[in-house]
Amino acid sequence: MQRAEQTTGAHIEEDNLVVGVDVGGTKIAAGVVNAQGQVSGRIKLPTDTSSVEHTLQAIALSIRSAIQAAHVPSQRIKAVGLGIPGIVDPAQGVCQLSVNLGWQHVAVKAWLERELQLPCFIENDVSVAALGEGLYGVGKGQENAVYLSLGTGIAARAIIHGRLYRGAHGMAGEIGHTVFAPSGPLCRCGARGCLEALAAGPALARNAEDKLQRGESSLLEGIMQEQAVADLRAEHVFEAAARDDALAGQILREAGQHLAYSIYLLAMIFDPQMVVIGGGLAVEGSPLIGATRTGLTHWMKQAPVFREMLSQDAVRLASLQGDAGIVGAAALAIAEARTRSFL
């Protein structure tokens, strides 16, 4: 059985608690959360994707481990919320498709409720991160906000009048699979030139790899040392850019321009009070965020309507960071539990 990585915080004293679970392709993070968004008993567990059954068992283990690590009686746990990467039907509790988990039409809610004897609620992982930042993070108090997640993939979700806006298929705000360059690189969704294929973490690494293979000079060659160029990762590009490498800086500037344009589009579509940037690539002071802000300045000069709708100060980095998924999933569970009057 996999060993969980645990960190315990201050004990939560409220009677009604929920467990928030952030399910990823490589790890599962879980914690016990109260109505104020405070987290106790954080755990991280590797995701076993060898089979659907094994993945579900790993999720159940993460929930039990978090409750144990929080040192709270199990009867105080009223519900479980889960953020899952992929296309989710929250009403039926089914994950229709998750490339990261290798899932198709998995009845997550029904399986976990049988296993745990607790009400369980599921949603897309970016959606729950948006809920977390909107209710407990930097977006708290904003009735209308957009959350833009930058990492292995790129996606956005909108909070409208205090509620998550899903759209007809739960995909509203899927900016990562909007085509920005029709003749651009092939995206994993099958289209060419999607934002995700231009500016997500793997895209940064692929762009650098292509340029190195064409013979362009870069500090990346030294950073990689004896590693194969095919092992390049986004973190190497960031490291080289921080050392004023021209090639890495160019790659991040180009990606930042695409991200700035995506924020422009999101603002024009949803008219938010705030855009919150989260995910693994949303690092304060990084060249990518700097390039994105430079791009925003360009669009604010070019488009007076955009300038009136959104200021630079209204584009903020997420504050919950690693807890966004856990707290957001818990927020989902709290909202659903209250709706059903058992919280």
Coordinates of C-alpha atoms in Angstrom, one line a residue, residues 64 82 134 150 158 167-168 227 247 264 266:
R64 CA -9.3 8.2 5.3
L82 CA -13.4 16.1 -5.3
G134 CA -13.4 32.9 -5.2
L150 CA -1.5 27.6 -16.0
A158 CA -15.8 32.0 -14.4
G167 CA -22.2 26.2 -19.5
A168 CA -24.1 23.5 -21.4
Q227 CA 20.5 14.8 -20.2
L247 CA 16.4 32.0 -26.2
Y264 CA -8.2 40.0 -22.9
L266 CA -11.8 36.3 -21.1

